[in-house]
Structures are given as structure tokens and as C-alpha cells.
PDB file of C-alpha atoms in Angstrom:
ATOM      1  CA  MET S   1       0.000   0.000   0.000  1.00 94.00           C
ATOM      2  CA  ILE S   2       1.184   3.483  -0.904  1.00 98.00           C
ATOM      3  CA  ASP S   3       0.005   6.635   0.834  1.00 98.00           C
ATOM      4  CA  LEU S   4       0.032   9.349  -1.826  1.00 98.00           C
ATOM      5  CA  TYR S   5       0.161  12.980  -0.706  1.00 98.00           C
ATOM      6  CA  TYR S   6      -1.407  14.588  -3.721  1.00 96.00           C
ATOM      7  CA  TRP S   7      -3.046  17.513  -5.382  1.00 95.00           C
ATOM      8  CA  THR S   8      -4.429  17.843  -8.889  1.00 94.00           C
ATOM      9  CA  THR S   9      -1.383  19.231 -10.697  1.00 95.00           C
ATOM     10  CA  PRO S  10       0.674  17.732 -13.529  1.00 97.00           C
ATOM     11  CA  ASN S  11       3.209  16.441 -11.019  1.00 98.00           C
ATOM     12  CA  GLY S  12       0.449  14.868  -8.990  1.00 97.00           C
ATOM     13  CA  HIS S  13      -1.069  13.228 -12.067  1.00 98.00           C
ATOM     14  CA  LYS S  14       2.246  11.527 -12.864  1.00 98.00           C
ATOM     15  CA  ILE S  15       1.977   9.397  -9.747  1.00 98.00           C
ATOM     16  CA  THR S  16      -1.677   8.446 -10.004  1.00 98.00           C
ATOM     17  CA  ILE S  17      -1.012   7.398 -13.602  1.00 98.00           C
ATOM     18  CA  PHE S  18       1.799   5.097 -12.501  1.00 98.00           C
ATOM     19  CA  LEU S  19      -0.156   3.617  -9.614  1.00 98.00           C
ATOM     20  CA  GLU S  20      -3.166   2.962 -11.831  1.00 98.00           C
ATOM     21  CA  GLU S  21      -1.002   1.497 -14.601  1.00 98.00           C
ATOM     22  CA  ALA S  22       0.896  -0.794 -12.229  1.00 98.00           C
ATOM     23  CA  GLY S  23      -2.147  -1.811 -10.199  1.00 98.00           C
ATOM     24  CA  VAL S  24      -0.528  -0.761  -6.917  1.00 98.00           C
ATOM     25  CA  PRO S  25      -3.003  -0.216  -4.065  1.00 98.00           C
ATOM     26  CA  TYR S  26      -2.879   3.365  -2.820  1.00 98.00           C
ATOM     27  CA  SER S  27      -4.628   5.805  -0.566  1.00 97.00           C
ATOM     28  CA  ILE S  28      -4.766   9.474  -1.446  1.00 97.00           C
ATOM     29  CA  LYS S  29      -3.988  12.006   1.249  1.00 97.00           C
ATOM     30  CA  PRO S  30      -5.123  15.320  -0.275  1.00 95.00           C
ATOM     31  CA  VAL S  31      -2.827  18.291   0.253  1.00 95.00           C
ATOM     32  CA  ASN S  32      -4.727  21.395  -0.826  1.00 92.00           C
ATOM     33  CA  ILE S  33      -1.899  23.643  -1.950  1.00 90.00           C
ATOM     34  CA  SER S  34      -4.238  26.610  -2.452  1.00 87.00           C
ATOM     35  CA  LYS S  35      -4.972  26.571   1.274  1.00 89.00           C
ATOM     36  CA  GLY S  36      -1.359  26.201   2.376  1.00 89.00           C
ATOM     37  CA  GLU S  37      -1.664  22.614   3.579  1.00 93.00           C
ATOM     38  CA  GLN S  38       1.773  21.903   2.086  1.00 94.00           C
ATOM     39  CA  PHE S  39       3.300  23.831   5.001  1.00 92.00           C
ATOM     40  CA  ALA S  40       1.880  21.595   7.711  1.00 95.00           C
ATOM     41  CA  ALA S  41       4.583  20.073   9.891  1.00 95.00           C
ATOM     42  CA  GLU S  42       3.289  16.568   9.222  1.00 95.00           C
ATOM     43  CA  PHE S  43       3.670  17.045   5.490  1.00 95.00           C
ATOM     44  CA  LEU S  44       7.058  18.752   5.732  1.00 96.00           C
ATOM     45  CA  ALA S  45       8.358  15.685   7.559  1.00 96.00           C
ATOM     46  CA  ILE S  46       7.667  13.753   4.354  1.00 97.00           C
ATOM     47  CA  SER S  47       8.305  16.461   1.761  1.00 97.00           C
ATOM     48  CA  PRO S  48      10.783  19.039   3.109  1.00 96.00           C
ATOM     49  CA  ASN S  49      10.512  21.127  -0.063  1.00 96.00           C
ATOM     50  CA  ASN S  50       6.803  21.723   0.704  1.00 94.00           C
ATOM     51  CA  ARG S  51       5.738  20.482  -2.702  1.00 95.00           C
ATOM     52  CA  ILE S  52       3.425  17.712  -3.784  1.00 97.00           C
ATOM     53  CA  PRO S  53       3.518  14.878  -4.589  1.00 98.00           C
ATOM     54  CA  ALA S  54       5.118  12.714  -1.930  1.00 98.00           C
ATOM     55  CA  ILE S  55       4.570   9.111  -0.959  1.00 98.00           C
ATOM     56  CA  VAL S  56       4.941   6.881   2.044  1.00 98.00           C
ATOM     57  CA  ASP S  57       5.486   3.234   1.197  1.00 98.00           C
ATOM     58  CA  LEU S  58       3.908   1.209   3.986  1.00 97.00           C
ATOM     59  CA  ASP S  59       5.650  -1.978   2.867  1.00 96.00           C
ATOM     60  CA  PRO S  60       9.001  -1.215   1.189  1.00 97.00           C
ATOM     61  CA  ASN S  61      10.966  -4.043  -0.359  1.00 95.00           C
ATOM     62  CA  ASP S  62      13.720  -3.920   2.261  1.00 95.00           C
ATOM     63  CA  GLY S  63      11.255  -4.715   5.045  1.00 95.00           C
ATOM     64  CA  LYS S  64      12.670  -2.018   7.320  1.00 96.00           C
ATOM     65  CA  GLY S  65       9.515  -0.033   7.967  1.00 96.00           C
ATOM     66  CA  LEU S  66       7.886   3.014   6.407  1.00 97.00           C
ATOM     67  CA  LEU S  67       9.792   4.796   3.648  1.00 98.00           C
ATOM     68  CA  SER S  68       8.915   8.263   2.349  1.00 98.00           C
ATOM     69  CA  VAL S  69       9.891   9.740  -1.014  1.00 98.00           C
ATOM     70  CA  PHE S  70       9.399  13.262  -2.345  1.00 98.00           C
ATOM     71  CA  GLU S  71       9.954  14.769  -5.851  1.00 98.00           C
ATOM     72  CA  SER S  72       7.803  13.312  -8.615  1.00 98.00           C
ATOM     73  CA  GLY S  73      10.722  12.018 -10.694  1.00 98.00           C
ATOM     74  CA  ALA S  74      12.255  10.257  -7.706  1.00 98.00           C
ATOM     75  CA  ILE S  75       8.860   8.788  -6.855  1.00 98.00           C
ATOM     76  CA  LEU S  76       8.416   7.427 -10.383  1.00 98.00           C
ATOM     77  CA  GLN S  77      11.871   5.867 -10.287  1.00 98.00           C
ATOM     78  CA  TYR S  78      11.244   4.400  -6.843  1.00 98.00           C
ATOM     79  CA  LEU S  79       7.894   2.888  -7.817  1.00 98.00           C
ATOM     80  CA  ALA S  80       9.271   1.524 -11.086  1.00 98.00           C
ATOM     81  CA  GLU S  81      12.110  -0.181  -9.232  1.00 98.00           C
ATOM     82  CA  LYS S  82       9.777  -1.444  -6.504  1.00 98.00           C
ATOM     83  CA  THR S  83       7.332  -3.001  -8.960  1.00 98.00           C
ATOM     84  CA  ARG S  84       9.813  -3.761 -11.760  1.00 98.00           C
ATOM     85  CA  LYS S  85       7.418  -2.130 -14.184  1.00 98.00           C
ATOM     86  CA  PHE S  86       7.707   0.690 -16.735  1.00 98.00           C
ATOM     87  CA  LEU S  87      11.488   0.998 -16.489  1.00 98.00           C
ATOM     88  CA  PRO S  88      13.593  -1.228 -18.757  1.00 96.00           C
ATOM     89  CA  ALA S  89      15.933  -3.605 -16.972  1.00 95.00           C
ATOM     90  CA  ASP S  90      18.687  -3.481 -19.574  1.00 96.00           C
ATOM     91  CA  LEU S  91      21.368  -0.809 -19.329  1.00 97.00           C
ATOM     92  CA  ARG S  92      20.584   1.040 -22.540  1.00 97.00           C
ATOM     93  CA  GLY S  93      16.820   0.945 -22.175  1.00 97.00           C
ATOM     94  CA  ARG S  94      17.006   2.132 -18.582  1.00 97.00           C
ATOM     95  CA  THR S  95      19.369   4.935 -19.568  1.00 98.00           C
ATOM     96  CA  GLU S  96      17.006   6.083 -22.328  1.00 97.00           C
ATOM     97  CA  ALA S  97      14.046   6.225 -19.956  1.00 98.00           C
ATOM     98  CA  MET S  98      15.957   7.916 -17.158  1.00 98.00           C
ATOM     99  CA  GLN S  99      17.490  10.648 -19.283  1.00 98.00           C
ATOM    100  CA  TRP S 100      14.072  11.583 -20.668  1.00 98.00           C
ATOM    101  CA  LEU S 101      12.616  11.534 -17.174  1.00 98.00           C
ATOM    102  CA  PHE S 102      15.290  14.040 -16.153  1.00 98.00           C
ATOM    103  CA  TRP S 103      14.599  16.029 -19.331  1.00 98.00           C
ATOM    104  CA  GLN S 104      11.026  16.467 -18.189  1.00 98.00           C
ATOM    105  CA  MET S 105      12.003  17.299 -14.628  1.00 98.00           C
ATOM    106  CA  ALA S 106      14.640  19.844 -15.598  1.00 98.00           C
ATOM    107  CA  GLY S 107      13.111  21.282 -18.756  1.00 98.00           C
ATOM    108  CA  LEU S 108       9.542  20.651 -19.811  1.00 98.00           C
ATOM    109  CA  GLY S 109       7.985  20.956 -16.349  1.00 97.00           C
ATOM    110  CA  PRO S 110       9.764  24.105 -15.134  1.00 97.00           C
ATOM    111  CA  MET S 111       9.513  25.932 -18.465  1.00 97.00           C
ATOM    112  CA  ALA S 112       5.867  25.068 -19.033  1.00 97.00           C
ATOM    113  CA  GLY S 113       5.167  26.024 -15.429  1.00 96.00           C
ATOM    114  CA  GLN S 114       6.727  29.462 -15.853  1.00 95.00           C
ATOM    115  CA  ASN S 115       4.870  29.796 -19.153  1.00 96.00           C
ATOM    116  CA  ALA S 116       1.561  29.187 -17.394  1.00 93.00           C
ATOM    117  CA  HIS S 117       2.450  31.519 -14.544  1.00 92.00           C
ATOM    118  CA  PHE S 118       3.334  34.557 -16.637  1.00 94.00           C
ATOM    119  CA  ASN S 119       0.493  33.959 -19.095  1.00 91.00           C
ATOM    120  CA  ASN S 120      -2.263  33.251 -16.622  1.00 87.00           C
ATOM    121  CA  TYR S 121      -1.405  34.287 -13.070  1.00 86.00           C
ATOM    122  CA  ALA S 122       1.138  37.122 -13.015  1.00 89.00           C
ATOM    123  CA  PRO S 123      -0.432  40.357 -11.727  1.00 86.00           C
ATOM    124  CA  GLU S 124       0.941  42.228 -14.731  1.00 92.00           C
ATOM    125  CA  LYS S 125       1.619  41.068 -18.261  1.00 92.00           C
ATOM    126  CA  ILE S 126       5.336  41.151 -18.965  1.00 95.00           C
ATOM    127  CA  PRO S 127       5.811  40.615 -22.713  1.00 95.00           C
ATOM    128  CA  TYR S 128       9.457  39.591 -22.416  1.00 96.00           C
ATOM    129  CA  ALA S 129       8.709  36.913 -19.807  1.00 96.00           C
ATOM    130  CA  ILE S 130       5.691  35.618 -21.707  1.00 96.00           C
ATOM    131  CA  ASN S 131       7.616  35.376 -24.964  1.00 96.00           C
ATOM    132  CA  ARG S 132      10.631  33.824 -23.246  1.00 97.00           C
ATOM    133  CA  TYR S 133       8.716  30.951 -21.711  1.00 96.00           C
ATOM    134  CA  VAL S 134       6.279  30.377 -24.564  1.00 97.00           C
ATOM    135  CA  LYS S 135       9.193  30.093 -26.992  1.00 98.00           C
ATOM    136  CA  GLU S 136      11.157  27.807 -24.676  1.00 98.00           C
ATOM    137  CA  THR S 137       8.072  25.610 -24.277  1.00 98.00           C
ATOM    138  CA  GLU S 138       7.790  25.546 -28.062  1.00 98.00           C
ATOM    139  CA  ARG S 139      11.443  24.527 -28.337  1.00 98.00           C
ATOM    140  CA  LEU S 140      10.943  21.686 -25.881  1.00 98.00           C
ATOM    141  CA  TYR S 141       7.829  20.522 -27.705  1.00 98.00           C
ATOM    142  CA  GLY S 142       9.960  20.452 -30.840  1.00 98.00           C
ATOM    143  CA  VAL S 143      12.582  18.311 -29.117  1.00 98.00           C
ATOM    144  CA  LEU S 144       9.916  15.862 -27.989  1.00 98.00           C
ATOM    145  CA  ASP S 145       8.238  15.844 -31.391  1.00 98.00           C
ATOM    146  CA  GLU S 146      11.511  14.921 -33.075  1.00 98.00           C
ATOM    147  CA  ARG S 147      12.126  12.224 -30.485  1.00 98.00           C
ATOM    148  CA  LEU S 148       8.741  10.667 -31.249  1.00 98.00           C
ATOM    149  CA  ASN S 149       9.152  10.787 -35.022  1.00 98.00           C
ATOM    150  CA  ASP S 150      10.256   7.165 -35.275  1.00 96.00           C
ATOM    151  CA  ARG S 151       8.957   5.547 -32.099  1.00 97.00           C
ATOM    152  CA  ASP S 152       5.647   5.005 -30.335  1.00 97.00           C
ATOM    153  CA  PHE S 153       6.852   6.132 -26.922  1.00 98.00           C
ATOM    154  CA  ILE S 154       9.623   8.335 -25.613  1.00 98.00           C
ATOM    155  CA  ALA S 155      11.992   5.538 -24.594  1.00 97.00           C
ATOM    156  CA  GLY S 156      10.768   2.967 -27.104  1.00 93.00           C
ATOM    157  CA  SER S 157       8.373   1.087 -24.832  1.00 96.00           C
ATOM    158  CA  TYR S 158       5.838   2.787 -22.580  1.00 98.00           C
ATOM    159  CA  SER S 159       7.660   3.911 -19.453  1.00 98.00           C
ATOM    160  CA  ILE S 160       7.892   6.397 -16.615  1.00 98.00           C
ATOM    161  CA  ALA S 161       9.292   8.878 -19.143  1.00 98.00           C
ATOM    162  CA  ASP S 162       5.900   9.004 -20.862  1.00 98.00           C
ATOM    163  CA  MET S 163       4.052   9.223 -17.551  1.00 98.00           C
ATOM    164  CA  ALA S 164       6.223  12.181 -16.548  1.00 98.00           C
ATOM    165  CA  ALA S 165       5.801  14.128 -19.778  1.00 98.00           C
ATOM    166  CA  TYR S 166       2.141  13.509 -20.608  1.00 98.00           C
ATOM    167  CA  PRO S 167       0.544  15.585 -17.802  1.00 98.00           C
ATOM    168  CA  TRP S 168       2.633  18.585 -18.853  1.00 98.00           C
ATOM    169  CA  ILE S 169       1.286  18.334 -22.411  1.00 98.00           C
ATOM    170  CA  VAL S 170      -2.353  18.141 -21.280  1.00 98.00           C
ATOM    171  CA  PRO S 171      -2.585  21.949 -20.779  1.00 96.00           C
ATOM    172  CA  HIS S 172      -0.937  22.685 -24.156  1.00 97.00           C
ATOM    173  CA  GLU S 173      -3.499  25.308 -25.119  1.00 96.00           C
ATOM    174  CA  ARG S 174      -2.828  27.300 -21.941  1.00 94.00           C
ATOM    175  CA  GLN S 175       0.857  27.095 -22.813  1.00 96.00           C
ATOM    176  CA  GLY S 176       0.246  28.681 -26.229  1.00 96.00           C
ATOM    177  CA  GLN S 177       0.983  25.458 -28.123  1.00 97.00           C
ATOM    178  CA  ASN S 178      -1.009  23.855 -30.932  1.00 98.00           C
ATOM    179  CA  LEU S 179      -0.598  20.094 -31.164  1.00 98.00           C
ATOM    180  CA  ASN S 180      -1.280  20.261 -34.898  1.00 98.00           C
ATOM    181  CA  ASP S 181       2.168  21.842 -35.151  1.00 98.00           C
ATOM    182  CA  PHE S 182       3.665  18.745 -33.515  1.00 98.00           C
ATOM    183  CA  PRO S 183       2.162  15.709 -35.275  1.00 98.00           C
ATOM    184  CA  SER S 184       4.306  13.132 -33.512  1.00 98.00           C
ATOM    185  CA  ILE S 185       3.397  14.529 -30.099  1.00 98.00           C
ATOM    186  CA  LYS S 186      -0.250  14.641 -31.107  1.00 98.00           C
ATOM    187  CA  ARG S 187      -0.254  10.960 -32.081  1.00 98.00           C
ATOM    188  CA  TRP S 188       1.570   9.984 -28.882  1.00 98.00           C
ATOM    189  CA  PHE S 189      -0.675  12.215 -26.759  1.00 98.00           C
ATOM    190  CA  GLU S 190      -3.864  10.648 -28.100  1.00 98.00           C
ATOM    191  CA  THR S 191      -2.488   7.142 -27.577  1.00 98.00           C
ATOM    192  CA  ILE S 192      -1.731   7.837 -23.928  1.00 98.00           C
ATOM    193  CA  ARG S 193      -4.930   9.803 -23.316  1.00 98.00           C
ATOM    194  CA  GLN S 194      -6.965   6.769 -24.348  1.00 98.00           C
ATOM    195  CA  ARG S 195      -5.246   4.364 -21.971  1.00 98.00           C
ATOM    196  CA  ASP S 196      -7.654   3.052 -19.334  1.00 98.00           C
ATOM    197  CA  ALA S 197      -5.270   3.715 -16.462  1.00 98.00           C
ATOM    198  CA  VAL S 198      -4.719   7.314 -17.550  1.00 98.00           C
ATOM    199  CA  GLN S 199      -8.436   7.918 -17.740  1.00 98.00           C
ATOM    200  CA  ARG S 200      -8.852   6.415 -14.270  1.00 98.00           C
ATOM    201  CA  ALA S 201      -6.111   8.658 -12.899  1.00 98.00           C
ATOM    202  CA  TYR S 202      -7.765  11.795 -14.227  1.00 97.00           C
ATOM    203  CA  ALA S 203     -11.143  10.592 -12.995  1.00 97.00           C
ATOM    204  CA  VAL S 204      -9.646  10.328  -9.498  1.00 95.00           C
ATOM    205  CA  ALA S 205      -8.533  13.952  -9.772  1.00 94.00           C
ATOM    206  CA  LYS S 206     -12.100  15.066 -10.337  1.00 93.00           C
ATOM    207  CA  THR S 207     -13.127  13.533  -7.020  1.00 93.00           C
ATOM    208  CA  ILE S 208     -10.350  15.332  -5.125  1.00 91.00           C
ATOM    209  CA  ASN S 209     -10.543  18.872  -6.448  1.00 78.00           C
ATOM    210  CA  ILE S 210     -13.670  20.339  -7.979  1.00 67.00           C
ATOM    211  CA  ALA S 211     -12.710  23.996  -7.493  1.00 69.00           C
ATOM    212  CA  PRO S 212      -9.992  26.073  -9.162  1.00 63.00           C
ATOM    213  CA  THR S 213      -6.639  25.659  -7.409  1.00 67.00           C
ATOM    214  CA  VAL S 214      -5.499  29.190  -8.193  1.00 72.00           C
ATOM    215  CA  THR S 215      -7.787  31.919  -6.876  1.00 73.00           C
ATOM    216  CA  ASP S 216      -7.143  35.516  -5.915  1.00 69.00           C
ATOM    217  CA  GLU S 217      -7.017  34.392  -2.285  1.00 68.00           C
ATOM    218  CA  SER S 218      -4.552  31.572  -2.936  1.00 71.00           C
ATOM    219  CA  LYS S 219      -2.029  33.444  -5.067  1.00 68.00           C
ATOM    220  CA  SER S 220      -0.024  34.732  -2.110  1.00 64.00           C
ATOM    221  CA  ILE S 221       0.258  31.176  -0.801  1.00 70.00           C
ATOM    222  CA  LEU S 222       1.266  29.725  -4.146  1.00 69.00           C
ATOM    223  CA  PHE S 223       3.444  32.449  -5.626  1.00 72.00           C
ATOM    224  CA  GLU S 224       4.875  34.583  -2.852  1.00 70.00           C
ATOM    225  CA  GLN S 225       6.782  32.050  -0.805  1.00 74.00           C
ATOM    226  CA  GLY S 226      10.091  33.078   0.684  1.00 75.00           C
ATOM    227  CA  ARG S 227      12.254  31.313   3.174  1.00 72.00           C
ATOM    228  CA  ARG S 228      10.198  29.536   5.813  1.00 69.00           C
ATOM    229  CA  SER S 229      10.449  30.976   9.290  1.00 61.00           C
ATOM    230  CA  ARG S 230      11.641  28.598  11.966  1.00 56.00           C
TER     231      ARG S 230
END
């Protein structure tokens, strides 16, 4: 059993997709980031960076008691190794999947996130910032599109690399991207969107959060964080 500390963001969706795909029993512990629940001491003990998602494995493979993991990429790697699913066992296949997982973590997620922030949430429109992040998102889409030109999935077979990237492509319109400009991504996106486990994961999200995460009241919590006071 996995306890999943979760909210309905792309990084949260990555983990529910994996758990649904792998058939791992899990219990969701909602962390409403718009209300500041990510700063609760109980959550910080699991996720010291005060970000979702995080997990607690109630039965880790080493048999040494509860094990917590934070950072969505680390969680995907951990779960893949625990279940021996969605991460190739051979050296080259594993390397392919892992480097594209890190590509998403270091590039696609942060750039698309800044894109969304300056386009949709910043209190003033800053043309330079908007253009900077929209164009960088476009560049990254182009990298992914080229990668998918001659393969069905990012690392050849369906893997944690696909699960990491897909939720960040879901809001492509809000990122100023048209999937018709990226035919290989569009084909891949539709293939993953139709997977039963992916549809179950997004259905779970609808039961957790039925209100907008970002409101006028929540913006100071989400976007104005400095160093935590002791």
C-alpha cells in the first residue's frame, strides 16, 4: 500500500497514472496547496521542499519499515524499481528512460510552469517573460516531437518517461501550443490519453478537487513564498 500525498497538478497526475497502470493499491492524502496545507509540519516531515507529490510506502521491499519519497521524478523511479514495471531492466533501455525523465524534470515541467504563470497568473503582463517561456516551451515541444518521429513512446516502450511528460502536455493550449504543429506529439498524446489507467487517474482527480486551485485568495500562498520561518 502506498500513501500518496497529492493535489491535482501535472506532477500529482504523474503518480496516479503510474499507480493505476501498475495496479498498486494506494490511498490518497489530499494536500490542498491553495490553502497552504503543504506547510503543515506533518507534510514537511515527508516532503521538506513543501511540494506535492510525496509518498509513504507502507511496505518497502527492504522490510525495514515506512519509507517516504518526495519529488515526482524520484517517486516514479522508486515505484518503477519497486514493482519492476515501466522501467527497462537493460542498461541502454534504462538509460534512455531515465534521461528523458530528467529532461522532463529539468526542462519541460519548469519551463511550461513558468509559461503558465506569466500567461495566466502574473499580476501584470510582462511581454518579455511571456515570450521567453512560450518560446522555450515551443522549443521543448519540438525536441519531444523529433524524439517521437520514429517511435511510439519516448523511450521505445511505454515507461515512466511518458508518464512524466504527458501531464505537462495536457494543458498545451494554456501554454500557447497547438498540437497540430507537432504531429508526432499529437499521435503519442492521443495514444496515452486513451489508456484506461490514464483515464482512471484523471477521474480520481475530479473527485479530489472540484474547485480552481489558483484563486485571488490563494495566489499569495502559491506564488509569494520566501524562506520559511523557523
